């Protein structure tokens, strides 16, 4: 099995939607336009989505209604979302420690590693803007390293810099 993780950046449209070897997991209201999604993640609270000014979509209520149609991991099962499941937060934190869950994609990577895929692909996950993603990238990189140590191939778009390591203190 191969797992594609999708974020909201434009490269999300390059994911292997027509390849049945890939399972497609998506997070963010910026992924509502993708042609296929097998599992969604919305780990922000609904209140956060309603008040967060950076939300991709301006119609948060429509996005929340949209989520009702998919298998979705939420912080906990919600009766209004019949396909929702509680994300296994405690299990993931117990396994990986509390330091690395700095983004939705980090939570997704942790769960993907539990499935023991042959590959994890990342499309729409650029984390290029330091002011927005600088604090998220190190946690994500932890899970990339765990994947590599487990023999899981990491696939990214050609122009993506996501897997470039940070500067090495004293050696940069």
One Martini backbone bead per residue (centre of mass of N, CA, C, O) as a GRO file, in nm:
protein
  172
    1UNK     BB    1   0.100   0.034   0.018
    2UNK     BB    2   0.000   0.375  -0.056
    3UNK     BB    3   0.036   0.713   0.080
    4UNK     BB    4  -0.141   1.011   0.030
    5UNK     BB    5  -0.063   1.342   0.127
    6UNK     BB    6  -0.279   1.628   0.163
    7UNK     BB    7  -0.266   1.961   0.091
    8UNK     BB    8  -0.323   2.310  -0.012
    9UNK     BB    9  -0.127   2.318  -0.214
   10UNK     BB   10  -0.099   2.305  -0.558
   11UNK     BB   11   0.038   2.007  -0.569
   12UNK     BB   12  -0.222   1.835  -0.510
   13UNK     BB   13  -0.284   1.787  -0.829
   14UNK     BB   14  -0.032   1.560  -0.852
   15UNK     BB   15  -0.163   1.336  -0.750
   16UNK     BB   16  -0.248   0.974  -0.765
   17UNK     BB   17  -0.571   0.936  -0.832
   18UNK     BB   18  -0.560   0.691  -1.067
   19UNK     BB   19  -0.398   0.517  -0.858
   20UNK     BB   20  -0.477   0.226  -0.677
   21UNK     BB   21  -0.214   0.213  -0.488
   22UNK     BB   22  -0.336   0.476  -0.380
   23UNK     BB   23  -0.403   0.643  -0.088
   24UNK     BB   24  -0.617   0.918   0.005
   25UNK     BB   25  -0.513   1.188   0.210
   26UNK     BB   26  -0.681   1.471   0.374
   27UNK     BB   27  -0.637   1.819   0.446
   28UNK     BB   28  -0.822   2.072   0.456
   29UNK     BB   29  -1.015   2.312   0.287
   30UNK     BB   30  -0.802   2.304   0.031
   31UNK     BB   31  -0.919   1.987  -0.064
   32UNK     BB   32  -1.217   1.989  -0.196
   33UNK     BB   33  -1.105   1.966  -0.519
   34UNK     BB   34  -1.044   1.678  -0.522
   35UNK     BB   35  -1.111   1.375  -0.698
   36UNK     BB   36  -0.982   1.215  -0.441
   37UNK     BB   37  -1.092   1.065  -0.117
   38UNK     BB   38  -1.051   0.830   0.155
   39UNK     BB   39  -0.936   1.042   0.379
   40UNK     BB   40  -0.996   1.259   0.650
   41UNK     BB   41  -0.864   1.560   0.819
   42UNK     BB   42  -0.989   1.727   1.131
   43UNK     BB   43  -0.808   1.863   1.410
   44UNK     BB   44  -0.971   2.096   1.442
   45UNK     BB   45  -1.178   2.284   1.575
   46UNK     BB   46  -1.467   2.430   1.498
   47UNK     BB   47  -1.406   2.698   1.634
   48UNK     BB   48  -1.142   2.750   1.490
   49UNK     BB   49  -1.258   2.754   1.203
   50UNK     BB   50  -1.456   3.000   1.263
   51UNK     BB   51  -1.196   3.205   1.364
   52UNK     BB   52  -0.988   3.156   1.150
   53UNK     BB   53  -0.838   3.370   0.914
   54UNK     BB   54  -0.677   3.133   0.728
   55UNK     BB   55  -0.894   3.017   0.590
   56UNK     BB   56  -0.953   2.914   0.278
   57UNK     BB   57  -1.240   2.916   0.335
   58UNK     BB   58  -1.532   3.118   0.388
   59UNK     BB   59  -1.722   2.847   0.415
   60UNK     BB   60  -1.728   2.667   0.686
   61UNK     BB   61  -2.005   2.530   0.689
   62UNK     BB   62  -1.967   2.386   0.417
   63UNK     BB   63  -1.721   2.224   0.505
   64UNK     BB   64  -1.858   2.073   0.739
   65UNK     BB   65  -2.067   1.940   0.556
   66UNK     BB   66  -1.867   1.794   0.368
   67UNK     BB   67  -1.744   1.601   0.594
   68UNK     BB   68  -2.003   1.409   0.621
   69UNK     BB   69  -1.912   1.230   0.346
   70UNK     BB   70  -1.662   1.123   0.518
   71UNK     BB   71  -1.401   0.984   0.620
   72UNK     BB   72  -1.308   1.111   0.955
   73UNK     BB   73  -1.073   1.273   1.145
   74UNK     BB   74  -1.114   1.365   1.473
   75UNK     BB   75  -1.076   1.428   1.794
   76UNK     BB   76  -1.376   1.320   1.789
   77UNK     BB   77  -1.652   1.180   1.783
   78UNK     BB   78  -1.938   1.283   1.582
   79UNK     BB   79  -2.277   1.251   1.541
   80UNK     BB   80  -2.292   1.443   1.274
   81UNK     BB   81  -2.047   1.235   1.185
   82UNK     BB   82  -2.082   0.919   1.079
   83UNK     BB   83  -1.758   0.882   0.973
   84UNK     BB   84  -1.632   0.934   1.239
   85UNK     BB   85  -1.314   0.952   1.415
   86UNK     BB   86  -1.094   0.916   1.658
   87UNK     BB   87  -0.802   1.022   1.715
   88UNK     BB   88  -0.502   0.848   1.831
   89UNK     BB   89  -0.335   1.043   2.024
   90UNK     BB   90  -0.223   0.888   2.270
   91UNK     BB   91  -0.079   0.669   2.107
   92UNK     BB   92   0.110   0.859   1.946
   93UNK     BB   93   0.244   0.999   2.190
   94UNK     BB   94   0.350   0.743   2.324
   95UNK     BB   95   0.534   0.664   2.077
   96UNK     BB   96   0.666   0.981   1.997
   97UNK     BB   97   0.585   1.198   2.170
   98UNK     BB   98   0.528   1.563   2.233
   99UNK     BB   99   0.726   1.726   2.002
  100UNK     BB  100   0.599   1.661   1.677
  101UNK     BB  101   0.291   1.788   1.677
  102UNK     BB  102   0.290   2.067   1.447
  103UNK     BB  103   0.078   1.921   1.250
  104UNK     BB  104  -0.139   1.759   1.057
  105UNK     BB  105   0.079   1.598   0.901
  106UNK     BB  106   0.207   1.466   1.146
  107UNK     BB  107  -0.040   1.304   1.229
  108UNK     BB  108  -0.061   1.154   0.958
  109UNK     BB  109   0.218   1.021   0.958
  110UNK     BB  110   0.187   0.852   1.210
  111UNK     BB  111  -0.051   0.681   1.098
  112UNK     BB  112   0.084   0.583   0.841
  113UNK     BB  113   0.310   0.419   0.985
  114UNK     BB  114   0.109   0.210   1.110
  115UNK     BB  115   0.042   0.084   0.811
  116UNK     BB  116   0.299   0.005   0.654
  117UNK     BB  117   0.406   0.137   0.402
  118UNK     BB  118   0.596   0.171   0.113
  119UNK     BB  119   0.460   0.466   0.078
  120UNK     BB  120   0.493   0.831   0.107
  121UNK     BB  121   0.307   1.100  -0.010
  122UNK     BB  122   0.355   1.461  -0.096
  123UNK     BB  123   0.087   1.689  -0.153
  124UNK     BB  124   0.052   2.019  -0.068
  125UNK     BB  125   0.336   2.006   0.112
  126UNK     BB  126   0.560   2.265   0.160
  127UNK     BB  127   0.651   2.454   0.397
  128UNK     BB  128   0.797   2.738   0.290
  129UNK     BB  129   0.696   2.938   0.507
  130UNK     BB  130   0.850   3.033   0.787
  131UNK     BB  131   0.634   3.206   0.939
  132UNK     BB  132   0.425   2.956   0.923
  133UNK     BB  133   0.623   2.667   0.914
  134UNK     BB  134   0.885   2.663   1.090
  135UNK     BB  135   0.752   2.505   1.344
  136UNK     BB  136   0.651   2.246   1.170
  137UNK     BB  137   0.889   2.104   1.022
  138UNK     BB  138   1.044   1.942   1.247
  139UNK     BB  139   0.815   1.744   1.311
  140UNK     BB  140   0.791   1.632   1.028
  141UNK     BB  141   1.089   1.531   1.002
  142UNK     BB  142   1.068   1.310   1.207
  143UNK     BB  143   0.871   1.131   1.032
  144UNK     BB  144   1.058   1.099   0.796
  145UNK     BB  145   1.277   0.950   0.954
  146UNK     BB  146   1.100   0.714   1.044
  147UNK     BB  147   1.039   0.617   0.763
  148UNK     BB  148   1.325   0.562   0.667
  149UNK     BB  149   1.394   0.357   0.901
  150UNK     BB  150   1.142   0.169   0.787
  151UNK     BB  151   1.154   0.178   0.455
  152UNK     BB  152   1.001   0.432   0.363
  153UNK     BB  153   0.899   0.594   0.100
  154UNK     BB  154   0.951   0.927  -0.018
  155UNK     BB  155   0.718   1.141  -0.191
  156UNK     BB  156   0.773   1.419  -0.416
  157UNK     BB  157   0.777   1.681  -0.582
  158UNK     BB  158   1.022   1.812  -0.773
  159UNK     BB  159   1.000   2.132  -0.650
  160UNK     BB  160   1.030   2.038  -0.364
  161UNK     BB  161   1.174   2.140  -0.026
  162UNK     BB  162   1.085   1.960   0.222
  163UNK     BB  163   1.363   1.763   0.236
  164UNK     BB  164   1.528   1.987   0.336
  165UNK     BB  165   1.750   2.056   0.549
  166UNK     BB  166   1.862   2.227   0.782
  167UNK     BB  167   2.076   2.409   0.914
  168UNK     BB  168   2.394   2.360   1.049
  169UNK     BB  169   2.526   2.419   1.325
  170UNK     BB  170   2.850   2.546   1.235
  171UNK     BB  171   2.818   2.428   0.907
  172UNK     BB  172   2.673   2.651   0.711
   0.00000   0.00000   0.00000
